[in-house]
Short mmCIF file of C-alpha atoms and ligand atoms in Angstrom, two decimals:
data_model
loop_
_atom_site.label_atom_id
_atom_site.label_comp_id
_atom_site.label_asym_id
_atom_site.label_seq_id
_atom_site.Cartn_x
_atom_site.Cartn_y
_atom_site.Cartn_z
CA MET A 158 -79.80 79.44 55.17
CA SER A 159 -80.79 77.49 52.12
CA ALA A 160 -84.03 78.06 50.25
CA ALA A 161 -85.46 74.81 51.60
CA GLY A 162 -87.96 75.54 54.37
CA ASP A 163 -87.88 79.32 53.87
CA PRO A 164 -90.52 80.31 51.30
CA ALA A 165 -89.12 83.85 50.77
CA ALA A 166 -85.42 82.99 50.44
CA LEU A 167 -83.95 83.94 47.04
CA ASP A 168 -80.28 83.94 47.91
CA ARG A 169 -78.14 80.93 47.02
CA SER A 170 -75.51 79.21 49.07
CA GLN A 171 -72.00 79.13 47.57
CA GLU A 172 -72.43 75.47 46.67
CA GLU A 173 -75.75 76.12 44.93
CA ALA A 174 -74.35 79.15 43.11
CA ARG A 175 -71.31 77.21 41.95
CA ALA A 176 -73.45 74.33 40.70
CA LEU A 177 -75.68 76.73 38.76
CA ALA A 178 -72.69 78.54 37.27
CA GLN A 179 -71.03 75.24 36.38
CA ALA A 180 -74.17 74.01 34.63
CA VAL A 181 -74.33 77.21 32.60
CA LEU A 182 -70.61 77.24 31.82
CA ASP A 183 -70.73 73.61 30.64
CA ARG A 184 -73.54 74.44 28.23
CA VAL A 185 -71.88 77.64 27.01
CA LEU A 186 -68.54 75.96 26.35
CA ALA A 187 -70.21 73.08 24.51
CA HIS A 188 -72.12 75.63 22.42
CA LEU A 189 -68.93 77.51 21.55
CA ALA A 190 -67.07 74.28 20.76
CA GLY A 191 -69.88 73.35 18.37
CA LEU A 192 -69.73 76.59 16.37
CA ALA A 193 -67.17 75.22 13.92
CA THR A 194 -69.64 72.60 12.68
CA ALA A 195 -73.00 74.19 13.50
CA PRO A 196 -75.19 75.30 10.58
CA ALA A 197 -74.51 78.93 9.65
CA CYS A 198 -78.23 79.61 9.92
CA GLY A 199 -80.67 77.56 11.97
CA ASP A 200 -84.24 76.72 11.02
CA VAL A 201 -86.08 80.04 10.98
CA GLU A 202 -88.62 79.12 8.30
CA PRO A 203 -91.52 81.47 9.19
CA ALA A 204 -94.34 78.90 9.44
CA ARG A 205 -92.30 76.55 11.63
CA ALA A 206 -90.99 79.48 13.70
CA ALA A 207 -94.55 80.69 14.22
CA ALA A 208 -95.66 77.23 15.34
CA LEU A 209 -92.74 77.03 17.75
CA CYS A 210 -93.50 80.45 19.22
CA ARG A 211 -97.18 79.64 19.69
CA ALA A 212 -96.21 76.45 21.50
CA LEU A 213 -93.83 78.43 23.73
CA ARG A 214 -96.44 80.80 25.12
CA GLU A 215 -97.00 80.14 28.83
CA GLY A 216 -97.91 81.92 32.04
CA PRO A 217 -95.54 82.58 34.94
CA PRO A 218 -94.47 79.41 36.77
CA GLU A 219 -95.79 79.19 40.33
CA GLN A 220 -92.92 76.92 41.39
CA GLY A 221 -89.25 76.96 40.42
CA ALA A 222 -87.60 74.31 38.25
CA PRO A 223 -84.11 72.76 38.22
CA ILE A 224 -81.64 74.46 35.93
CA ASP A 225 -80.91 71.47 33.70
CA ALA A 226 -84.57 71.29 32.69
CA LEU A 227 -84.37 74.92 31.58
CA LEU A 228 -80.99 74.83 29.85
CA ALA A 229 -81.78 71.72 27.81
CA PRO A 230 -84.47 73.19 25.53
CA LEU A 231 -82.71 76.55 25.49
CA PHE A 232 -79.47 75.18 24.07
CA ASP A 233 -80.86 72.15 22.23
CA GLU A 234 -83.92 73.66 20.59
CA TRP A 235 -84.31 77.41 20.87
CA VAL A 236 -80.80 78.83 20.40
CA PRO A 237 -80.19 76.64 17.32
CA ARG A 238 -83.37 77.90 15.67
CA SER A 239 -81.95 81.32 14.86
CA PHE A 240 -79.37 83.05 12.68
CA GLY A 241 -75.91 81.75 13.65
CA THR A 242 -74.75 85.24 14.55
CA ASN A 243 -71.72 84.19 16.59
CA GLY A 244 -70.51 81.52 14.18
CA PRO A 245 -67.57 81.76 11.76
CA GLY A 246 -69.86 81.45 8.72
CA TYR A 247 -71.99 84.43 9.63
CA LEU A 248 -71.38 86.83 6.74
CA ALA A 249 -74.90 88.29 6.74
CA TYR A 250 -75.89 91.80 7.83
CA ILE A 251 -73.04 93.23 9.98
CA PRO A 252 -71.42 90.50 12.11
CA GLY A 253 -69.22 90.93 15.19
CA GLY A 254 -69.05 87.55 16.88
CA GLY A 255 -69.29 88.35 20.59
CA LEU A 256 -66.04 87.88 22.49
CA PHE A 257 -66.38 85.40 25.36
CA GLU A 258 -64.45 87.68 27.71
CA ALA A 259 -67.34 90.14 27.55
CA ALA A 260 -69.67 87.47 28.95
CA LEU A 261 -67.31 87.05 31.89
CA ALA A 262 -67.31 90.81 32.39
CA ASP A 263 -71.12 90.75 32.42
CA LEU A 264 -71.06 88.05 35.09
CA ILE A 265 -68.87 90.29 37.24
CA ALA A 266 -70.90 93.41 36.49
CA ASP A 267 -74.22 91.73 37.22
CA SER A 268 -73.00 89.95 40.35
CA THR A 269 -71.36 92.99 41.91
CA ASN A 270 -74.34 94.98 40.63
CA ARG A 271 -72.61 98.30 41.21
CA PHE A 272 -74.45 101.45 40.20
CA THR A 273 -72.59 103.20 37.38
CA GLY A 274 -75.21 105.82 36.51
CA THR A 275 -73.38 108.39 38.63
CA TRP A 276 -69.70 108.87 39.33
CA ALA A 277 -70.22 109.18 43.09
CA ALA A 278 -71.70 105.68 43.45
CA ALA A 279 -68.72 103.82 41.96
CA PRO A 280 -65.93 106.28 41.10
CA ALA A 281 -63.27 103.78 40.01
CA LEU A 282 -65.70 101.73 37.92
CA VAL A 283 -67.03 104.82 36.14
CA GLN A 284 -63.40 105.81 35.54
CA LEU A 285 -62.92 102.51 33.68
CA GLU A 286 -65.78 103.55 31.39
CA ALA A 287 -64.19 106.97 30.96
CA ASN A 288 -60.93 105.23 30.03
CA VAL A 289 -62.73 103.14 27.41
CA LEU A 290 -64.22 106.30 25.89
CA GLU A 291 -60.76 107.87 25.83
CA TRP A 292 -59.35 104.79 24.05
CA PHE A 293 -62.08 105.11 21.43
CA ARG A 294 -61.34 108.82 21.07
CA GLU A 295 -57.66 108.07 20.54
CA TRP A 296 -58.33 105.29 18.02
CA MET A 297 -60.65 107.62 16.10
CA GLY A 298 -58.10 110.44 16.09
CA MET A 299 -60.52 112.88 17.72
CA PRO A 300 -59.18 115.75 19.85
CA GLU A 301 -58.92 115.95 23.62
CA GLY A 302 -62.03 117.46 25.12
CA THR A 303 -64.19 115.07 23.11
CA ARG A 304 -66.72 113.44 25.43
CA GLY A 305 -68.94 110.46 24.96
CA LEU A 306 -71.23 107.82 26.29
CA LEU A 307 -71.50 104.06 26.16
CA THR A 308 -74.92 103.09 24.82
CA SER A 309 -76.78 99.89 24.06
CA GLY A 310 -75.97 100.17 20.36
CA GLY A 311 -75.54 102.32 17.30
CA SER A 312 -79.13 103.48 17.11
CA LEU A 313 -78.98 105.16 20.50
CA ALA A 314 -75.49 106.49 19.81
CA ASN A 315 -76.79 108.23 16.68
CA PHE A 316 -79.77 109.48 18.68
CA ALA A 317 -77.66 111.04 21.47
CA ALA A 318 -75.52 112.84 18.88
CA ILE A 319 -78.51 114.24 17.01
CA VAL A 320 -80.07 115.46 20.28
CA ALA A 321 -76.81 117.21 21.21
CA ALA A 322 -76.63 118.92 17.81
CA ARG A 323 -80.29 119.95 17.92
CA GLU A 324 -79.91 121.49 21.38
CA LYS A 325 -76.78 123.37 20.42
CA LEU A 326 -77.76 124.62 16.97
CA LEU A 327 -81.55 124.92 17.09
CA GLY A 328 -82.64 125.35 20.69
CA PRO A 329 -86.34 126.26 20.65
CA ALA A 330 -86.36 126.69 16.83
CA LEU A 331 -86.30 122.96 16.27
CA ARG A 332 -89.34 122.95 13.98
CA ASP A 333 -87.32 124.81 11.33
CA GLY A 334 -84.24 122.60 11.60
CA VAL A 335 -83.33 120.41 8.62
CA LEU A 336 -81.23 117.25 8.72
CA TYR A 337 -79.46 115.72 5.70
CA ALA A 338 -78.32 112.17 4.97
CA SER A 339 -78.20 109.93 1.93
CA VAL A 340 -80.86 107.49 0.78
CA GLN A 341 -78.37 104.81 1.83
CA SER A 342 -78.17 106.00 5.44
CA HIS A 343 -79.28 103.59 8.16
CA LEU A 344 -82.94 103.63 9.16
CA CYS A 345 -81.90 104.69 12.67
CA ILE A 346 -80.95 108.18 11.39
CA GLY A 347 -84.50 109.02 10.32
CA LYS A 348 -85.83 107.36 13.45
CA ALA A 349 -83.43 109.28 15.72
CA ALA A 350 -84.42 112.51 13.98
CA ARG A 351 -88.10 111.81 14.62
CA LEU A 352 -87.46 110.93 18.28
CA ALA A 353 -85.45 114.14 18.57
CA GLY A 354 -88.39 116.17 17.25
CA ILE A 355 -87.06 116.60 13.70
CA LEU A 356 -90.09 115.37 11.80
CA PRO A 357 -89.94 113.55 8.44
CA ASP A 358 -90.72 116.75 6.48
CA ARG A 359 -87.41 118.17 7.76
CA VAL A 360 -85.28 115.15 6.87
CA ARG A 361 -83.70 115.12 3.40
CA LEU A 362 -82.55 111.74 2.14
CA LEU A 363 -80.33 112.69 -0.79
CA PRO A 364 -79.19 110.72 -3.85
CA VAL A 365 -75.91 108.81 -4.04
CA ASP A 366 -73.22 108.44 -6.71
CA ALA A 367 -72.26 105.25 -8.54
CA GLY A 368 -70.27 104.15 -5.45
CA PHE A 369 -73.38 104.60 -3.25
CA ARG A 370 -71.87 107.68 -1.55
CA LEU A 371 -73.79 110.82 -0.67
CA ARG A 372 -73.59 113.25 -3.61
CA ILE A 373 -71.94 116.45 -2.43
CA ASP A 374 -73.55 118.53 -5.19
CA ALA A 375 -77.00 117.30 -4.18
CA LEU A 376 -76.20 118.11 -0.56
CA ALA A 377 -75.08 121.66 -1.37
CA ASP A 378 -78.18 122.23 -3.53
CA ALA A 379 -80.53 120.93 -0.84
CA ILE A 380 -78.98 123.14 1.83
CA ALA A 381 -79.27 126.19 -0.42
CA ALA A 382 -82.90 125.42 -1.27
CA ASP A 383 -83.81 125.03 2.40
CA ARG A 384 -82.12 128.31 3.28
CA ARG A 385 -84.08 130.06 0.52
CA ALA A 386 -87.25 128.60 2.03
CA GLY A 387 -86.36 130.16 5.39
CA LEU A 388 -85.50 126.87 7.08
CA LEU A 389 -82.47 126.13 9.30
CA PRO A 390 -80.13 123.44 7.94
CA PHE A 391 -78.28 122.15 11.02
CA LEU A 392 -76.89 118.65 10.57
CA VAL A 393 -75.45 116.29 7.97
CA ALA A 394 -75.34 112.62 8.97
CA SER A 395 -72.84 110.86 6.74
CA SER A 396 -72.03 107.15 6.73
CA ALA A 397 -68.66 105.59 7.48
CA GLY A 398 -69.80 102.34 5.92
CA THR A 399 -73.43 101.84 4.92
CA THR A 400 -75.31 98.70 5.87
CA ASN A 401 -76.37 97.87 2.31
CA THR A 402 -73.10 98.13 0.39
CA GLY A 403 -70.48 99.31 2.89
CA ALA A 404 -70.12 102.69 1.18
CA VAL A 405 -68.06 105.32 2.99
CA ASP A 406 -69.26 108.83 2.24
CA ARG A 407 -66.70 111.51 1.26
CA LEU A 408 -66.23 112.47 4.88
CA ASP A 409 -63.58 115.11 4.18
CA GLU A 410 -65.74 116.89 1.62
CA VAL A 411 -68.80 116.74 3.84
CA ALA A 412 -66.69 118.15 6.69
CA ASP A 413 -65.54 121.03 4.45
CA LEU A 414 -69.08 121.81 3.40
CA CYS A 415 -70.35 121.66 6.99
CA ALA A 416 -67.53 123.93 8.17
CA GLY A 417 -68.41 126.47 5.46
CA GLU A 418 -72.13 126.33 6.20
CA GLY A 419 -71.94 126.20 10.00
CA LEU A 420 -73.54 122.74 10.10
CA TRP A 421 -72.87 119.87 12.49
CA HIS A 422 -71.20 116.91 10.80
CA HIS A 423 -72.32 113.67 12.37
CA VAL A 424 -70.72 110.44 11.16
CA ASP A 425 -72.54 107.13 11.53
CA GLY A 426 -69.60 104.78 12.02
CA ALA A 427 -71.66 101.93 13.49
CA TYR A 428 -70.30 99.57 10.85
CA GLY A 429 -67.00 101.10 9.78
CA ALA A 430 -65.48 103.26 12.52
CA PHE A 431 -63.25 100.59 14.07
CA PHE A 432 -61.31 100.22 10.81
CA HIS A 433 -59.79 103.54 11.90
CA MET A 434 -57.84 101.61 14.55
CA VAL A 435 -55.61 100.33 11.75
CA PRO A 436 -53.20 103.06 10.57
CA GLU A 437 -52.86 101.60 7.05
CA LEU A 438 -56.65 101.69 6.61
CA ARG A 439 -57.15 105.29 7.78
CA PRO A 440 -57.07 106.67 4.22
CA LEU A 441 -60.29 104.72 3.57
CA LEU A 442 -61.96 106.86 6.26
CA ARG A 443 -60.28 110.16 5.49
CA GLY A 444 -61.99 113.01 7.32
CA LEU A 445 -63.49 110.81 10.04
CA PRO A 446 -61.52 112.48 12.87
CA ARG A 447 -63.04 115.83 11.83
CA ALA A 448 -66.55 114.66 12.77
CA ASP A 449 -68.50 116.79 15.24
CA SER A 450 -69.92 113.52 16.50
CA LEU A 451 -69.36 109.87 15.74
CA ALA A 452 -71.49 106.79 16.44
CA LEU A 453 -69.58 103.54 16.97
CA ASP A 454 -70.77 99.98 17.50
CA PRO A 455 -68.27 97.91 19.47
CA HIS A 456 -70.69 95.00 19.01
CA LYS A 457 -69.70 95.05 15.36
CA GLY A 458 -66.14 96.24 14.66
CA LEU A 459 -64.76 95.49 18.13
CA PHE A 460 -66.26 91.97 18.12
CA LEU A 461 -68.27 92.39 21.33
CA PRO A 462 -71.73 90.94 22.07
CA TYR A 463 -74.89 92.85 21.18
CA GLY A 464 -75.77 95.70 23.49
CA THR A 465 -72.53 97.67 23.16
CA GLY A 466 -72.55 101.03 21.39
CA ALA A 467 -70.78 104.34 21.88
CA VAL A 468 -70.98 107.95 20.85
CA LEU A 469 -68.19 110.54 20.78
CA VAL A 470 -68.94 114.26 20.59
CA ARG A 471 -66.20 116.76 19.80
CA ASP A 472 -67.91 119.54 21.74
CA GLY A 473 -68.32 117.49 24.90
CA GLU A 474 -70.13 120.37 26.56
CA ALA A 475 -72.86 120.15 23.91
CA LEU A 476 -73.52 116.50 24.75
CA ARG A 477 -73.62 117.38 28.43
CA ALA A 478 -75.81 120.45 27.96
CA ALA A 479 -78.38 118.34 26.12
CA HIS A 480 -78.61 115.73 28.89
CA ALA A 481 -77.53 117.29 32.21
CA ALA A 482 -80.03 117.01 35.07
CA THR A 483 -79.78 116.86 38.85
CA ALA A 484 -82.15 116.21 41.72
CA GLY A 485 -82.13 116.53 45.49
CA TYR A 486 -81.91 112.78 45.99
CA LEU A 487 -78.75 112.40 43.88
CA PRO A 488 -75.13 112.99 44.90
CA PRO A 489 -73.36 116.08 43.51
CA VAL A 490 -71.99 115.84 39.97
CA PRO A 491 -68.18 116.05 39.77
CA ASP A 492 -66.42 118.64 37.60
CA GLU A 493 -63.33 116.60 36.86
CA PHE A 494 -64.79 113.16 36.23
CA HIS A 495 -67.16 111.45 33.81
CA ASP A 496 -70.71 111.06 35.11
CA PRO A 497 -72.79 108.97 32.68
CA SER A 498 -76.15 110.34 33.86
CA GLN A 499 -75.10 113.81 32.63
CA TYR A 500 -74.27 112.63 29.09
CA GLY A 501 -77.25 110.49 28.12
CA PRO A 502 -80.91 109.73 28.80
CA GLU A 503 -80.40 106.89 31.30
CA LEU A 504 -79.94 107.07 35.05
CA SER A 505 -79.80 103.41 36.14
CA ARG A 506 -77.92 101.45 33.53
CA PRO A 507 -75.80 98.31 33.21
CA PHE A 508 -72.06 98.62 33.84
CA ARG A 509 -71.34 98.61 30.12
CA GLY A 510 -67.76 99.67 30.45
CA LEU A 511 -66.57 96.38 31.88
CA ARG A 512 -67.61 94.30 28.85
CA ILE A 513 -65.34 96.53 26.75
CA TRP A 514 -62.58 97.12 29.28
CA LEU A 515 -61.96 93.47 30.19
CA PRO A 516 -61.68 92.09 26.62
CA VAL A 517 -59.45 95.00 25.52
CA LYS A 518 -57.18 94.61 28.57
CA LEU A 519 -56.97 90.82 28.12
CA HIS A 520 -56.21 90.87 24.38
CA GLY A 521 -54.44 94.20 24.04
CA THR A 522 -54.98 96.73 21.26
CA ALA A 523 -52.37 95.21 18.95
CA ARG A 524 -54.26 91.92 18.64
CA LEU A 525 -57.62 93.63 18.15
CA ARG A 526 -56.13 95.89 15.49
CA ALA A 527 -54.64 92.88 13.69
CA ALA A 528 -58.04 91.17 13.75
CA VAL A 529 -59.75 94.21 12.25
CA ALA A 530 -57.07 94.43 9.55
CA GLU A 531 -57.51 90.72 8.80
CA LYS A 532 -61.26 91.16 8.20
CA ARG A 533 -60.54 93.76 5.55
CA ALA A 534 -57.91 91.52 3.92
CA LEU A 535 -60.40 88.62 3.89
CA ALA A 536 -63.04 90.77 2.21
CA LEU A 537 -60.50 91.65 -0.51
CA LEU A 538 -59.79 87.95 -0.91
CA ALA A 539 -63.52 87.25 -1.25
CA ALA A 540 -63.80 89.98 -3.88
CA GLU A 541 -60.88 88.56 -5.85
CA ARG A 542 -62.44 85.08 -5.81
CA LEU A 543 -65.93 86.29 -6.70
CA ALA A 544 -64.65 88.44 -9.56
CA ARG A 545 -63.68 85.18 -11.29
CA VAL A 546 -67.14 83.60 -10.98
CA PRO A 547 -68.87 83.62 -14.40
CA GLY A 548 -72.06 85.68 -14.40
CA LEU A 549 -71.35 87.26 -11.04
CA VAL A 550 -70.98 91.04 -11.04
CA LEU A 551 -69.46 92.89 -8.08
CA VAL A 552 -71.82 95.86 -7.97
CA ALA A 553 -70.07 97.19 -4.86
CA PRO A 554 -66.47 96.01 -4.37
CA PRO A 555 -65.29 96.27 -0.76
CA GLN A 556 -64.53 99.77 0.48
CA LEU A 557 -64.03 98.30 3.97
CA SER A 558 -65.04 94.63 4.48
CA LEU A 559 -68.45 94.39 2.83
CA LEU A 560 -69.18 93.59 -0.81
CA ALA A 561 -72.41 93.41 -2.78
CA PHE A 562 -73.03 91.52 -6.01
CA HIS A 563 -75.64 90.10 -8.33
CA LEU A 564 -76.00 87.53 -11.06
CA GLN A 565 -76.56 88.47 -14.66
CA TRP A 566 -76.29 86.88 -18.07
CA PRO A 567 -76.69 88.10 -21.63
CA GLY A 568 -80.27 89.16 -22.25
CA SER A 569 -81.29 88.93 -18.56
CA THR A 570 -83.96 91.37 -17.40
CA PRO A 571 -83.78 93.21 -14.07
CA ALA A 572 -86.53 91.00 -12.66
CA GLN A 573 -84.67 87.84 -13.72
CA ARG A 574 -81.45 89.13 -12.16
CA ASP A 575 -83.25 89.89 -8.89
CA ALA A 576 -84.85 86.44 -8.79
CA ALA A 577 -81.58 84.68 -9.60
CA THR A 578 -79.66 86.69 -6.99
CA GLN A 579 -82.28 85.95 -4.33
CA GLU A 580 -82.04 82.31 -5.23
CA LEU A 581 -78.26 82.51 -4.90
CA VAL A 582 -78.48 83.89 -1.34
CA ARG A 583 -81.00 81.18 -0.44
CA ARG A 584 -79.02 78.32 -1.97
CA VAL A 585 -75.66 79.36 -0.55
CA THR A 586 -77.16 79.72 2.94
CA ALA A 587 -78.91 76.35 2.55
CA ARG A 588 -75.47 74.72 2.18
CA GLN A 589 -75.06 75.72 5.84
CA ARG A 590 -71.39 76.65 5.76
CA VAL A 591 -71.97 80.40 5.48
CA MET A 592 -74.95 82.70 5.78
CA LEU A 593 -75.43 85.58 3.34
CA SER A 594 -78.08 88.26 3.33
CA GLY A 595 -79.40 90.51 0.59
CA CYS A 596 -80.70 94.03 0.25
CA THR A 597 -82.70 96.16 -2.10
CA VAL A 598 -80.82 99.15 -3.46
CA GLY A 599 -82.91 101.44 -5.61
CA SER A 600 -84.99 98.87 -7.45
CA ALA A 601 -82.35 96.11 -7.60
CA TYR A 602 -81.79 93.19 -5.26
CA LEU A 603 -78.16 92.63 -4.28
CA ALA A 604 -76.52 89.78 -2.41
CA ARG A 605 -74.07 90.96 0.22
CA LEU A 606 -71.23 89.47 2.19
CA CYS A 607 -69.68 91.18 5.21
CA VAL A 608 -66.58 89.86 6.97
CA LEU A 609 -66.47 91.25 10.50
CA SER A 610 -66.72 88.38 12.97
CA PHE A 611 -63.47 87.56 14.77
CA ARG A 612 -64.34 83.89 14.21
CA THR A 613 -64.38 84.29 10.41
CA ARG A 614 -60.94 83.30 9.14
CA ARG A 615 -59.51 82.49 5.74
CA ASP A 616 -61.06 78.99 5.57
CA HIS A 617 -64.56 80.34 5.96
CA VAL A 618 -64.08 82.93 3.25
CA GLU A 619 -62.74 80.21 0.93
CA SER A 620 -65.84 78.14 1.72
CA ALA A 621 -68.05 81.11 0.96
CA ALA A 622 -66.35 81.69 -2.40
CA GLU A 623 -66.64 77.98 -3.28
CA ASP A 624 -70.31 77.77 -2.38
CA ILE A 625 -71.14 80.99 -4.22
CA ALA A 626 -69.29 79.75 -7.33
CA THR A 627 -71.01 76.35 -7.24
CA GLU A 628 -74.49 77.75 -6.77
CA SER A 629 -73.99 80.54 -9.32
CA ALA A 630 -73.05 77.96 -11.92
CA ALA A 631 -76.10 75.83 -11.05
CA ILE A 632 -78.46 78.79 -11.25
CA LEU A 633 -77.03 79.96 -14.58
CA ARG A 634 -77.25 76.43 -16.02
CA LEU A 635 -80.94 76.27 -15.11
CA ARG A 636 -81.58 79.58 -16.83
CA ASN A 637 -79.41 78.98 -19.91
CA PRO A 638 -79.66 75.23 -20.53
C1 LIG B 104 -75.85 98.49 12.82
C2 LIG B 104 -75.93 99.86 12.29
C3 LIG B 104 -76.68 100.85 12.91
C4 LIG B 104 -77.59 100.56 14.08
O1 LIG B 104 -76.90 100.12 15.18
P1 LIG B 104 -77.60 99.17 16.26
O2 LIG B 104 -76.45 98.80 17.12
O3 LIG B 104 -78.20 98.02 15.52
O4 LIG B 104 -78.62 99.98 16.98
C5 LIG B 104 -76.62 102.13 12.43
N1 LIG B 104 -75.89 102.43 11.35
C6 LIG B 104 -75.16 101.50 10.70
C7 LIG B 104 -74.34 101.90 9.53
C8 LIG B 104 -75.16 100.18 11.15
O5 LIG B 104 -74.44 99.26 10.50
#
């Protein structure tokens, strides 16, 4: 029965469903086809964005509307007025792109709407998720017995790992537990600690070396001082690629220190972990497979859409012990098979595995690995080009695929360098071919460029280098006429 004449009918006939899907698909394909020429960053000027958002406020519609009337402003006005996160010129923050195949997987997952919170409700589908976690484990070189969970992103992956470590090493003594990371660690580490009951007075953000890596001597000193004070050092969160400069901490040395001290070594690999898929790049991440836990973000280094994170925990039982729970209304938990509800905070959850499984099965590991390797090669190319730009200093050359730089000239003050570098980011982005972002490190402002979208190819990196060179020259001319 069609909706006409039946006020409570929500189901669609096949013809109606196909027409809706076709309308959406047409819009999506046109959007993707336009990425090559779309501005790298849409109009997000705060005053205009605020005016737009005020105009958008509205109550719930009493009657339904036709889909074309809804898709038109969405695709023509609202989507364009945002960062061009899926475009080839998106070199800001940490890109990923968002493989189209994942959207198809979501269509399947949402339409079949199977329940993947427990193994019993959809055994084969949960097994696909378990397979994905095993693939990640293998790519990361972690041992069998490692267990994990697919999350909505890196923040929750880091959180699940910290909770597992806290439960295992502190138990009820959590108020004395101390967590260590560098000042360059991601904000989600401190946030996860707080959510896990490790309050800010028990979080030590330690200094970094000239390469922006956690200083091992500072770490050892801090642990010793906390032990003398009667506290319980329990976890070091190191970075396999920081968000600011892409710095990879000395994972091997941190692992040694943690082993000697009986501490849990957590690695935040939300940006950098997938570079470990490429055998030739593994030396850049030496020590990563020794992690007690590892956070990964497939929506960055595996090119998937936002909402795809993962955590791996070497002592799988620790992850389970921290999250296991049963109730009379739930089916029994299997011994042999993965049961997501026992490894994380969620019960009902989206079928996240399919948006990883389908793209990996369609492309194959070899092609994904080649794409990851290409991003690193392109970052090296960018560095080589930028090193030749007069006045531009590579403060952080690429360790993986991210580089940070600033402008300087003889006699320039720190404040002048910051202003000129901010202007550079603004002017390059205003050219609309690529989008850069900046960051504050210590007291200095740095421009940064990260190559990690599968859509970013050699041409786009050449464009970025050209635009940066042109605008650097213009800025320096203005300041040194
Ligand atoms: C992106 C990122 C995070 C946070 O991950 P989300 O997926 O945004 O929650 C954590 N650490 C690093 C190094 C990151 O790059």
